[in-house]
Short mmCIF file of C-alpha atoms in Angstrom, two decimals:
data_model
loop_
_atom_site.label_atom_id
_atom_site.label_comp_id
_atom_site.label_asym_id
_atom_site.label_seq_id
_atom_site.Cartn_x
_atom_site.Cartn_y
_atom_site.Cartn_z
CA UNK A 1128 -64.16 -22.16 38.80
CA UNK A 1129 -62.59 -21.85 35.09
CA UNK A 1130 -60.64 -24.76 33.73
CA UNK A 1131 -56.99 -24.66 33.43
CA UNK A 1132 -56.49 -24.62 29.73
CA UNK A 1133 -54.88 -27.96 28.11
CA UNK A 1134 -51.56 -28.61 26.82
CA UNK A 1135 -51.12 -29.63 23.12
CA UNK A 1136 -50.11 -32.81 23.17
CA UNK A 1137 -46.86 -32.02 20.94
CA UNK A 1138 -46.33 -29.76 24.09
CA UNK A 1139 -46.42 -32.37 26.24
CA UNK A 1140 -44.16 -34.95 24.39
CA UNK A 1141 -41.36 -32.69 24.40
CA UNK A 1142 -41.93 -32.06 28.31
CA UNK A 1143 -42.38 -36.41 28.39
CA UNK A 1144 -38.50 -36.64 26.48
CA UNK A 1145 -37.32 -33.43 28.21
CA UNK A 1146 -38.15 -35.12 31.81
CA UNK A 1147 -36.71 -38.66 30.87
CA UNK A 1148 -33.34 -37.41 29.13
CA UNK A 1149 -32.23 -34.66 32.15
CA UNK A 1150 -33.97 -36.61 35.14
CA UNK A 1151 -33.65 -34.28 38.15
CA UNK A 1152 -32.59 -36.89 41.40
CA UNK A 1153 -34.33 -34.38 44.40
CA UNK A 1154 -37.69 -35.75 42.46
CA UNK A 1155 -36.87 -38.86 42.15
CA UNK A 1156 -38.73 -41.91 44.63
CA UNK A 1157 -36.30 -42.48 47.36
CA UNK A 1158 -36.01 -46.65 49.56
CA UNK A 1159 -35.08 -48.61 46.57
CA UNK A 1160 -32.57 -51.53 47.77
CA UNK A 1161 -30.49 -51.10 44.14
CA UNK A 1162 -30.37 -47.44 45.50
CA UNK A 1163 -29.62 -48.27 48.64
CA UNK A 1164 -26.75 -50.39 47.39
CA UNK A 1165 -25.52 -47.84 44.62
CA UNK A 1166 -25.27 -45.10 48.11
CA UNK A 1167 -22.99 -47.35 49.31
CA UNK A 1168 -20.87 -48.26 46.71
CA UNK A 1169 -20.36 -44.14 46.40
CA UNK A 1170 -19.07 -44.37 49.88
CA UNK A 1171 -16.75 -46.60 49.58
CA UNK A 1172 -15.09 -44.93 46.22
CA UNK A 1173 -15.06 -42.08 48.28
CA UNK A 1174 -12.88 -43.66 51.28
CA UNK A 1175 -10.59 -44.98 48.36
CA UNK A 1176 -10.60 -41.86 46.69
CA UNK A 1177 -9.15 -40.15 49.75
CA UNK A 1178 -6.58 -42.74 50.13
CA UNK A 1179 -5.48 -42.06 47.36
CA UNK A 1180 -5.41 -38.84 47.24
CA UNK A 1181 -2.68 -39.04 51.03
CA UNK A 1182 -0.70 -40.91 49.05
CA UNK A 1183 -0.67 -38.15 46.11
CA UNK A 1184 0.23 -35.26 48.92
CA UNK A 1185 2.90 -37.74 50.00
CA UNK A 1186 4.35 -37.99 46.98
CA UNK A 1187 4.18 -34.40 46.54
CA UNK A 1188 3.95 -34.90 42.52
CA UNK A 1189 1.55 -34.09 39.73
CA UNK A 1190 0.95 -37.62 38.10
CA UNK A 1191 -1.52 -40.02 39.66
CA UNK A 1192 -1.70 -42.00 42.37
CA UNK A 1193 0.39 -45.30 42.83
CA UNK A 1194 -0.86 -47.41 40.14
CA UNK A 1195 -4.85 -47.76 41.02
CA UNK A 1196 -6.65 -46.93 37.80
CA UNK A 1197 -9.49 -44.06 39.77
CA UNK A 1198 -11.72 -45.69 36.75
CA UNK A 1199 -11.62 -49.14 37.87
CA UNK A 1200 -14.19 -50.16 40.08
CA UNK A 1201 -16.17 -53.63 40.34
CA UNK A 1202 -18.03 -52.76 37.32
CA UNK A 1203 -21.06 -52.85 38.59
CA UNK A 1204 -22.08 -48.62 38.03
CA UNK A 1205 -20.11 -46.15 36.08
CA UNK A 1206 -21.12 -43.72 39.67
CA UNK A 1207 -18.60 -45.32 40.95
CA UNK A 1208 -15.98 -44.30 38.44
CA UNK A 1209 -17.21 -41.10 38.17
CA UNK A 1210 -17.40 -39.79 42.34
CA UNK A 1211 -13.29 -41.21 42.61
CA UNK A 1212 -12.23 -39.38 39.56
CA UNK A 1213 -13.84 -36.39 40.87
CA UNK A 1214 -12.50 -36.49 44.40
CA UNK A 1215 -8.87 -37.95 42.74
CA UNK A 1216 -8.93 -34.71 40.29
CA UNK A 1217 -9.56 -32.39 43.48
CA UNK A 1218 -6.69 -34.03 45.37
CA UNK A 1219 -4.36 -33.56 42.15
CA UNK A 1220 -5.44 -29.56 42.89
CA UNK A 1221 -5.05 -29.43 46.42
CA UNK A 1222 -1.10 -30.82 46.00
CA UNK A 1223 -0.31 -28.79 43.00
CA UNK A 1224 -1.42 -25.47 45.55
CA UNK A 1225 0.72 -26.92 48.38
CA UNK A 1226 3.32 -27.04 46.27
CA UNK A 1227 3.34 -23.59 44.78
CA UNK A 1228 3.32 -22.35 48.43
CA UNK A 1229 6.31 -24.56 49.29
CA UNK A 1230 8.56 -23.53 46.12
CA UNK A 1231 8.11 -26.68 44.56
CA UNK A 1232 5.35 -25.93 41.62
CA UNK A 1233 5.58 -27.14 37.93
CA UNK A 1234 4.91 -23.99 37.09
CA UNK A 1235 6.27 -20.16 37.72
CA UNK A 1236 7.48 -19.23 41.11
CA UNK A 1237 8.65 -15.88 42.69
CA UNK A 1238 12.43 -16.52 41.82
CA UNK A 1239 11.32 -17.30 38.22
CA UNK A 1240 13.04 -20.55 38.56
CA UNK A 1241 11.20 -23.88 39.34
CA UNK A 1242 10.04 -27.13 36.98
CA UNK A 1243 9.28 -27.48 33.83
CA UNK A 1244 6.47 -24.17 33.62
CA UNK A 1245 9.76 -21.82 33.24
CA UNK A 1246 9.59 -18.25 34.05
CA UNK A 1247 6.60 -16.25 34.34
CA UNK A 1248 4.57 -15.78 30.84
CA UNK A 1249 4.79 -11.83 30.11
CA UNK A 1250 1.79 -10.20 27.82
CA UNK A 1251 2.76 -9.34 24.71
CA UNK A 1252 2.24 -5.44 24.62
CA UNK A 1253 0.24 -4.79 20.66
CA UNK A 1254 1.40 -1.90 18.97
CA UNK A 1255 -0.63 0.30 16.59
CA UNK A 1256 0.06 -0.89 13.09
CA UNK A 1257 0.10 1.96 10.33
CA UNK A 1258 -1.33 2.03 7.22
CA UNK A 1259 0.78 2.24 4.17
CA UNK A 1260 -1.20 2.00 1.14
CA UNK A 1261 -3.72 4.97 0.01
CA UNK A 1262 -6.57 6.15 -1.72
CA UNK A 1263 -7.60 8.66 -3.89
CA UNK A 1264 -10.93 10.06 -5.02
CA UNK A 1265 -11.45 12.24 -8.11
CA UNK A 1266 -14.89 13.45 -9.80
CA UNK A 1267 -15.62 16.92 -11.61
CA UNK A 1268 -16.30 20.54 -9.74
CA UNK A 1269 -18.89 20.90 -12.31
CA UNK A 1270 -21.49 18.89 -9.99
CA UNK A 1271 -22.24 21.69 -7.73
CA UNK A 1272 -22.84 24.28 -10.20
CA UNK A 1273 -26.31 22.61 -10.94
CA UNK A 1274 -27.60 23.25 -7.77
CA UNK A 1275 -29.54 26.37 -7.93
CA UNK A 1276 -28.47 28.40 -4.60
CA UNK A 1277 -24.88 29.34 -2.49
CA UNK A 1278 -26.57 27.63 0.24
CA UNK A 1279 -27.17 24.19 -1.72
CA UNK A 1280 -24.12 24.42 -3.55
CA UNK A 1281 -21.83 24.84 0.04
CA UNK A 1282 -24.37 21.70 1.64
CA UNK A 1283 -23.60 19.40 -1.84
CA UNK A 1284 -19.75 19.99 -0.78
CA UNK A 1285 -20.47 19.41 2.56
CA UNK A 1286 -21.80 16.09 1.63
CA UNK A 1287 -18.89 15.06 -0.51
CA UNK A 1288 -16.44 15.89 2.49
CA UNK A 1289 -18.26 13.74 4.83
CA UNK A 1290 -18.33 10.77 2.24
CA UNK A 1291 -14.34 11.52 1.86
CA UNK A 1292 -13.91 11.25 6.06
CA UNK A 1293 -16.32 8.46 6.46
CA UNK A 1294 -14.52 6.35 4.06
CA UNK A 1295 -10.90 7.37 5.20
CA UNK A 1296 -10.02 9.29 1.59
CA UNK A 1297 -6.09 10.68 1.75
CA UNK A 1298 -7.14 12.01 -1.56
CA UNK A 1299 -9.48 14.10 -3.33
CA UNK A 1300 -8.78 15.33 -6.95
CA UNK A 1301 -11.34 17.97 -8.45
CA UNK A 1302 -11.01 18.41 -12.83
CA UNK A 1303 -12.59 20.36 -14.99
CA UNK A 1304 -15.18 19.62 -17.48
CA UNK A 1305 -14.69 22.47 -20.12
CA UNK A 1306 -14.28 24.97 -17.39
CA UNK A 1307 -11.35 27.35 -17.40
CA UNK A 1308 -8.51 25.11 -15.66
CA UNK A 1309 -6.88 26.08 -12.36
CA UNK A 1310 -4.65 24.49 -10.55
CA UNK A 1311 -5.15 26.75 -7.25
CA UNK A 1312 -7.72 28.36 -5.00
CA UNK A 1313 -5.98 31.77 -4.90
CA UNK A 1314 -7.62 34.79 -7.25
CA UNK A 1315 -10.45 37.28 -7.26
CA UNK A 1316 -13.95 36.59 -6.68
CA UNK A 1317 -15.62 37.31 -9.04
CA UNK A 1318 -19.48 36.81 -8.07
CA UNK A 1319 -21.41 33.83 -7.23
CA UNK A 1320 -22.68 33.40 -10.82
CA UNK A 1321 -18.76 33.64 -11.89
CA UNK A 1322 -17.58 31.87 -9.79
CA UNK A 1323 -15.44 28.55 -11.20
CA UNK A 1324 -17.13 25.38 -10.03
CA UNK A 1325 -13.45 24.05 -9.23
CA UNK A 1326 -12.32 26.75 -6.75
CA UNK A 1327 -15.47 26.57 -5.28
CA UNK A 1328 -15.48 22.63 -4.65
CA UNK A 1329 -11.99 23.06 -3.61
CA UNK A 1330 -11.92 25.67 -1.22
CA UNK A 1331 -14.74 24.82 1.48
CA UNK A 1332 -13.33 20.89 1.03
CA UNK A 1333 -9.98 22.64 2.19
CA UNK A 1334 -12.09 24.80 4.85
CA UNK A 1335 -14.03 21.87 5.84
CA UNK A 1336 -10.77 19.20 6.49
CA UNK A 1337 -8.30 22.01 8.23
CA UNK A 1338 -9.08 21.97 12.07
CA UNK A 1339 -11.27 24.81 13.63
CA UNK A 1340 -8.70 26.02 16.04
CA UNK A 1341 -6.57 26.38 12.54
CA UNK A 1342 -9.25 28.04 10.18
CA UNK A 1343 -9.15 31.71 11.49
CA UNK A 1344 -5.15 31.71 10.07
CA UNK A 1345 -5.57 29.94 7.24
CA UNK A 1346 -8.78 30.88 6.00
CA UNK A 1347 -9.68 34.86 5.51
CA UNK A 1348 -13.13 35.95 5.10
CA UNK A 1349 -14.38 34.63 1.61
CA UNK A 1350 -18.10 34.62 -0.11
CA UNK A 1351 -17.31 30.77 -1.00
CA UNK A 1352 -17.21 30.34 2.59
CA UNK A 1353 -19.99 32.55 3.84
CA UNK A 1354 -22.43 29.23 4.70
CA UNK A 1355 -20.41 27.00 5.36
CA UNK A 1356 -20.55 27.20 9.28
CA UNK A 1357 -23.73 25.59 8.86
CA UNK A 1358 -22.44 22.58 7.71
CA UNK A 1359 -22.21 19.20 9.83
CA UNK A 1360 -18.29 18.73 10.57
CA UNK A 1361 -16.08 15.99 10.06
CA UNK A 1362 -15.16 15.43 13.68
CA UNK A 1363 -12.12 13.09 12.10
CA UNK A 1364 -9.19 12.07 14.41
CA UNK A 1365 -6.78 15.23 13.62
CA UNK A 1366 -10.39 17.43 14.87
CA UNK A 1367 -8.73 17.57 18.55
CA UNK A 1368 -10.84 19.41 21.04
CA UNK A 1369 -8.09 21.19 23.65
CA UNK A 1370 -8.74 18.10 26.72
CA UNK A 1371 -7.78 15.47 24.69
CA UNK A 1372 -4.40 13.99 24.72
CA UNK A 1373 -3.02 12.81 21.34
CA UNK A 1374 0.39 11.85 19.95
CA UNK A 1375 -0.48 13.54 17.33
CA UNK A 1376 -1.52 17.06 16.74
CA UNK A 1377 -1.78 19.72 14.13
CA UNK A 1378 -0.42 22.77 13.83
CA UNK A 1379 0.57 26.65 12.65
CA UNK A 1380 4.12 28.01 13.23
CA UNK A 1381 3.78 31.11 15.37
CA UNK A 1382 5.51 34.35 14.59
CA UNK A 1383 7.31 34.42 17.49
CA UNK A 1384 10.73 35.13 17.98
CA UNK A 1385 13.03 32.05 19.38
CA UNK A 1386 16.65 30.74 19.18
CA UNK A 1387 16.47 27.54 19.15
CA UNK A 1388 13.21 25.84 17.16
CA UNK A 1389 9.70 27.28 16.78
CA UNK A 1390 6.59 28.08 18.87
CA UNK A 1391 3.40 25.86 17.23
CA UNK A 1392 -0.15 26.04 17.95
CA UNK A 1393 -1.87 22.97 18.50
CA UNK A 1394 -5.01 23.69 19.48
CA UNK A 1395 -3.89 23.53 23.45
CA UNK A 1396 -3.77 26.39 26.29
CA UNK A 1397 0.17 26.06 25.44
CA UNK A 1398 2.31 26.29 22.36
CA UNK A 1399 4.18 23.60 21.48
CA UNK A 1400 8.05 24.64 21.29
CA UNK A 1401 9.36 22.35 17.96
CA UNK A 1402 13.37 21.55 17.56
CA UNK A 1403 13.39 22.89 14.10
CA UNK A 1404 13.41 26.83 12.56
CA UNK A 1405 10.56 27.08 10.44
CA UNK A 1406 8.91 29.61 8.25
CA UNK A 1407 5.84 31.42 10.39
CA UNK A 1408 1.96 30.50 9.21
CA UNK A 1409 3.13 26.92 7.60
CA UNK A 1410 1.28 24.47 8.81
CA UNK A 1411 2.78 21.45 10.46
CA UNK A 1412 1.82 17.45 12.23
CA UNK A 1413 3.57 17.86 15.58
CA UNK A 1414 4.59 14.54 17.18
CA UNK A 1415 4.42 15.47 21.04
CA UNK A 1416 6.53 14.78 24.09
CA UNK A 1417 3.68 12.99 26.03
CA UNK A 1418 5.77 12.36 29.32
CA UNK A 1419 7.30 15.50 29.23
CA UNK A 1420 4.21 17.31 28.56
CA UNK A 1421 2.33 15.92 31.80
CA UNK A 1422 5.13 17.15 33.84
CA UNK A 1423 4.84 20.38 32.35
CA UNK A 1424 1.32 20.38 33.55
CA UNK A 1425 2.51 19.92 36.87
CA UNK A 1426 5.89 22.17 37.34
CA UNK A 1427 3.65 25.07 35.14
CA UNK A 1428 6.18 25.10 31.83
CA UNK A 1429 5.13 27.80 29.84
CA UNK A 1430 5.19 25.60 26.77
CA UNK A 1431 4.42 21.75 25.27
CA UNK A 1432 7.39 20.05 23.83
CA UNK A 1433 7.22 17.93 20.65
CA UNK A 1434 8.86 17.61 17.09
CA UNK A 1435 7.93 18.12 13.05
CA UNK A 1436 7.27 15.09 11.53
CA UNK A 1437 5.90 14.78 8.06
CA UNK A 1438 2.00 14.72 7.77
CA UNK A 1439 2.04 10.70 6.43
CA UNK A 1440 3.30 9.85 10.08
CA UNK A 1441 -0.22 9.57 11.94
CA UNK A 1442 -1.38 7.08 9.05
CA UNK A 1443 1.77 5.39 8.37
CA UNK A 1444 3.05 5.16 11.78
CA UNK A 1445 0.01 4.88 14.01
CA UNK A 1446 -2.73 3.93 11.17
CA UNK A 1447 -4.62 6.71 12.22
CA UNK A 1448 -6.68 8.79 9.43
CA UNK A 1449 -5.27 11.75 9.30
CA UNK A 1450 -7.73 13.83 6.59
CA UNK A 1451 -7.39 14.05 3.00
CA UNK A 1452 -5.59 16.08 0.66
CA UNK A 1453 -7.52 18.20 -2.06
CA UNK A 1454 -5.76 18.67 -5.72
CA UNK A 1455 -7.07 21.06 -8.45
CA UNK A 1456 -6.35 19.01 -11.34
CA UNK A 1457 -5.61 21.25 -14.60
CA UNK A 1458 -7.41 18.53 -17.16
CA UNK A 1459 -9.04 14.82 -17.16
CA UNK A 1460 -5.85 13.56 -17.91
CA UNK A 1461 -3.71 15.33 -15.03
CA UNK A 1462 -5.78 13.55 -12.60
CA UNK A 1463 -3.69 10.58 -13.70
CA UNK A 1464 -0.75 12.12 -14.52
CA UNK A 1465 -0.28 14.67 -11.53
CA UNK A 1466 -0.02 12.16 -9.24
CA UNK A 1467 1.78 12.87 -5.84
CA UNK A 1468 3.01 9.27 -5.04
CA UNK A 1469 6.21 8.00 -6.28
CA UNK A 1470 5.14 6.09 -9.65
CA UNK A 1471 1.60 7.20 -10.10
CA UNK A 1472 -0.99 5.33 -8.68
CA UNK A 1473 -0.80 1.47 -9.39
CA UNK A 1474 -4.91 0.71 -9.78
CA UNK A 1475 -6.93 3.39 -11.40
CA UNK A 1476 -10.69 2.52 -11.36
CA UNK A 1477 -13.84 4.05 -13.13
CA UNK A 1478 -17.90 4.15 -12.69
CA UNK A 1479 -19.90 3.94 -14.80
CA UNK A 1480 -23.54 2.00 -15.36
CA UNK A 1481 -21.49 0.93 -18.94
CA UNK A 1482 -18.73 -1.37 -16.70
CA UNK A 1483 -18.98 -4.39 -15.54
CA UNK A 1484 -21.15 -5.39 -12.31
CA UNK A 1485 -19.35 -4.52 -8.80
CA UNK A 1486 -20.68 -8.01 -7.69
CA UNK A 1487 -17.66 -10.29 -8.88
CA UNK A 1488 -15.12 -7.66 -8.81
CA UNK A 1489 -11.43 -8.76 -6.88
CA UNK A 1490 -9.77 -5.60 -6.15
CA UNK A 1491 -5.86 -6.51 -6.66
CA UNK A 1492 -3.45 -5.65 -4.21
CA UNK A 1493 -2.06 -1.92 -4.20
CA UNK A 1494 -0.42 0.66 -2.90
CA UNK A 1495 -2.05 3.86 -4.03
CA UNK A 1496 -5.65 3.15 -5.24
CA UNK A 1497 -7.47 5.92 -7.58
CA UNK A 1498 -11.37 6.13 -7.83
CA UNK A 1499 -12.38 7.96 -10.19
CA UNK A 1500 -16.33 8.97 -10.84
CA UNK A 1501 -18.10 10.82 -13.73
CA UNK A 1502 -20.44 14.30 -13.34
CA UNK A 1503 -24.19 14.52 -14.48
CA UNK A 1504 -23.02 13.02 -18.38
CA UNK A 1505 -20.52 10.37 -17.32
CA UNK A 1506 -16.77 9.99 -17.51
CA UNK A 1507 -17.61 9.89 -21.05
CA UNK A 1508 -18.33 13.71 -20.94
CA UNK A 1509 -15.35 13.89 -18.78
CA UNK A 1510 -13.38 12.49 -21.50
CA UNK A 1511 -15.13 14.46 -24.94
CA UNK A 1512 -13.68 17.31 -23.10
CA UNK A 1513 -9.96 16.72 -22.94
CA UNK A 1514 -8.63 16.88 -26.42
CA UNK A 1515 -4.93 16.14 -25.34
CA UNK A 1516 -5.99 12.12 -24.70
CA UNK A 1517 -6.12 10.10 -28.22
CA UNK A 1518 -8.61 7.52 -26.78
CA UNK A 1519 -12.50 6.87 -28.01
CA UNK A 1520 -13.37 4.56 -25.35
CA UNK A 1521 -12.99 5.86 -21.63
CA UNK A 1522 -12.87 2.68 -20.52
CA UNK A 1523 -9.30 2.09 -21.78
CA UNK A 1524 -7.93 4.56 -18.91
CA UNK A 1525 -8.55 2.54 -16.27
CA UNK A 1526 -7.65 -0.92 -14.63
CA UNK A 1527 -11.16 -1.49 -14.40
CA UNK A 1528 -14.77 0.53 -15.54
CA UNK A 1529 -17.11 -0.75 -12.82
CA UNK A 1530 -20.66 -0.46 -12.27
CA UNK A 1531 -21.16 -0.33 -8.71
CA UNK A 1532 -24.86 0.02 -8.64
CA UNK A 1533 -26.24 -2.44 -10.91
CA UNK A 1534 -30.10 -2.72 -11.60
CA UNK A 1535 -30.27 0.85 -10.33
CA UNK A 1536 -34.23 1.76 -9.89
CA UNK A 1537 -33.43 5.46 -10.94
CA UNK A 1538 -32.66 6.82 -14.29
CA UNK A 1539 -29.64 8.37 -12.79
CA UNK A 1540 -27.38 8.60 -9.79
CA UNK A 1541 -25.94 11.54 -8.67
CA UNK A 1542 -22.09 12.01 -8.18
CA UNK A 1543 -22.52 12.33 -4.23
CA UNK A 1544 -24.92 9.14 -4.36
CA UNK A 1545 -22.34 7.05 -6.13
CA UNK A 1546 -19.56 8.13 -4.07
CA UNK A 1547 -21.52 6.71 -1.12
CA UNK A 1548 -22.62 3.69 -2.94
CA UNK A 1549 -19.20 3.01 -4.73
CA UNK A 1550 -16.92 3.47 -0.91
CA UNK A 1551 -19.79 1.28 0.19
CA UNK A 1552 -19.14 -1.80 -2.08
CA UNK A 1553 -15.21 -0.78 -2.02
CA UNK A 1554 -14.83 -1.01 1.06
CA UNK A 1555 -13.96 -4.68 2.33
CA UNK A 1556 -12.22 -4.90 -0.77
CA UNK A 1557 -10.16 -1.87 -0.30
CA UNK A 1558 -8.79 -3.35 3.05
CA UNK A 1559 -8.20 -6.80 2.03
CA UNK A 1560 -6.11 -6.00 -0.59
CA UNK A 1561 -4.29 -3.07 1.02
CA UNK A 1562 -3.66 -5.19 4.13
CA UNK A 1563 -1.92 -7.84 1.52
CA UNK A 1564 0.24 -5.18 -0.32
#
């Protein structure tokens, strides 16, 4: 027969101090006279314990018993002690449950009435708290016209847009860097090798954010937009799918004729009828009638009820991310000065591998946050090629020049990179001092 291996003997010790510190009392040698006399000590707290505890029931109140102290004993084993509190504490229970059936409880009753408890304890119900503050991304259309294909040039966007969603973006701002300025994504095409970096960027981050059940009236056939079905999509919170019930929804006014309000399509098997007149093909964030609209499901309206409410509400109201904006900036200095917020925005930031390490940076409190990053030559490029601001150092534009990727093991980082690595270190900063503004 093999041997049964051996313990080590460190093994052992701690089984030795394990045994002696938790002793189990089944195992333990039983005929002892102390034993003996400790069993019978137990029994006798025990009697007293139930004494006690009559007298408790009697009394029909939730202090102790008439004076004995349940931790005096003879002093002869803290056992003792311990089995009368026990059985004293289990009394104290079996009045206060009496008592509750009787009317009589400290605590709440059925009337609401009663002792010292008061009335029942309601839950407080939480409510969804909205977000006020916002933020805004900015960086050149330039960076996708170094890709070499449509099809890499529509994926590069495509990466950009998920970076914006990921990272809740309410903003994205798009300048030039010595291109031809625009300010819109209307014109002419006028071929792929034409084509203005800008409007490009722009347009399939537009085609991207709006809401598939929304594209086919908002978006014509276009060659900017020719791959982007092949791109992953946002699935963001406004991206409803027709079985899912949301406060929220959004929207195109219908061209169809009523007297009072207007038909909308959200993205349902039913329009939503709207208590305001509006133009036909605007789009709209439609609060809806939740109650009302289940009925509807069950009398067979022929429409969803709701109302217009301004496209801040789902963030503002509920906190929920509601997609970003996109802004054709005519210059590098119209990013900052075209601001949509009342007042500009309040912090202004800027990357660079020239600023100062990401690592120590406090992010002070604000209420519209701007983040702005360079293309393949910097914000220092970005800067050369706006004549209209009288500054050398690009630095001096912003609250603070960070470098968000210190001891970087590559030569360079592309724009899409540091947009990932930059929301990245952000981040936790970004809602800390948003939360406090």
């Amino acid at each position: 027969m093999e041997e049964e291996p051996e313990l080590p003997t460190s093994v052992l010790q701690r089984i030795a101090s394990a045994t002696k510190k938790t002793p189990n009392s089944k195992l333990q040698p039983k005929g002892t006279s102390a034993e003996s006399k400790k069993r019978k000590k137990k029994k006798a707290a025990k009697k007293k314990a139930k004494q006690t505890s009559g007298a408790v029931l009697a009394a029909g109140t939730d202090n102790d018993d008439d004076g004995d102290d349940d931790n005096s004993g003879d002093g002869d084993d803290d056992d003792d002690a311990d089995g009368a509190t026990e059985d004293g504490v289990l009394a104290q229970q079996q009045a206060k449950k009496r008592q509750k059936v009787d009317g009589k409880g400290t605590g709440s009753n059925a009337s609401g009435g009663g002792g010292g408890g008061g009335g029942e304890k309601t839950k407080k119900q939480r409510l969804p708290v909205g977000r006020k503050y916002t933020v805004s991304v900015a960086l050149p259309g330039s960076i996708v016209a170094n890709a070499q294909s449509p099809e890499l040039r529509t994926y590069l966007a495509g990466q950009i847009a998920r970076a914006l969603v990921v990272f809740n973006v309410d903003e994205v701002v798009i300048f030039p860097e010595g291109e031809r300025a625009v300010t819109s994504t209307e014109g002419v095409f006028e071929g792929a090798k034409k084509t203005n970096p800008n409007v490009f960027l722009a347009r399939v981050l537009q085609y991207l954010e709006m809401p598939q059940y929304l594209r086919k009236a908002f978006f014509p056939m276009h060659p900017d937009l020719k791959y982007a079905g092949l791109l992953n999509p946002l699935d963001s919170p406004h991206h409803m799918r027709s079985s899912v019930e949301a406060r929220y929804r959004e929207g195109v006014v219908m061209k169809k004729p009523s007297s009072k309000g207007s038909f909308v399509n959200v993205g349902l098997l039913k329009e939503a009828k709207v208590d305001r007149n509006l133009q036909p093909g605007v789009r709209v964030t439609v609060e809806m009638d939740l109650e009302r609209n289940r009925s509807a499901e069950v009398t067979k309206i022929k429409n969803y009820a709701g109302k217009v409410v301004a496209p801040t509400a789902p963030r503002e109201q509920a906190g929920l991310y509601w997609g970003y904006q996109t802004r054709l900036a005519s210059s590098f200095a119209d990013v900052f000065a075209g601001s949509p917020f009342d007042g500009g925005y309040d912090v202004t930031l800027g990357t660079s591998e020239r600023g100062e390490r990401v690592d120590t940076f406090q992010l002070p409190t604000f209420q519209h946050l701007l983040v702005v990053f360079g293309g393949l030559n910097g914000l220092e490029a970005s800067l050369e090629a706006d004549e209209t601001l009288g500054v050398s150092d690009v630095s001096t534009l912003f609250d603070s020049y960070l470098n968000t990727c210190p001891d970087q093991g590559s030569a360079t980082i592309r724009t899409e990179e540091a947009l990932l690595i930059t929301m990245s270190a952000l981040r936790p900063r970004i809602v800390a001092a948003g939360a406090s503004s």
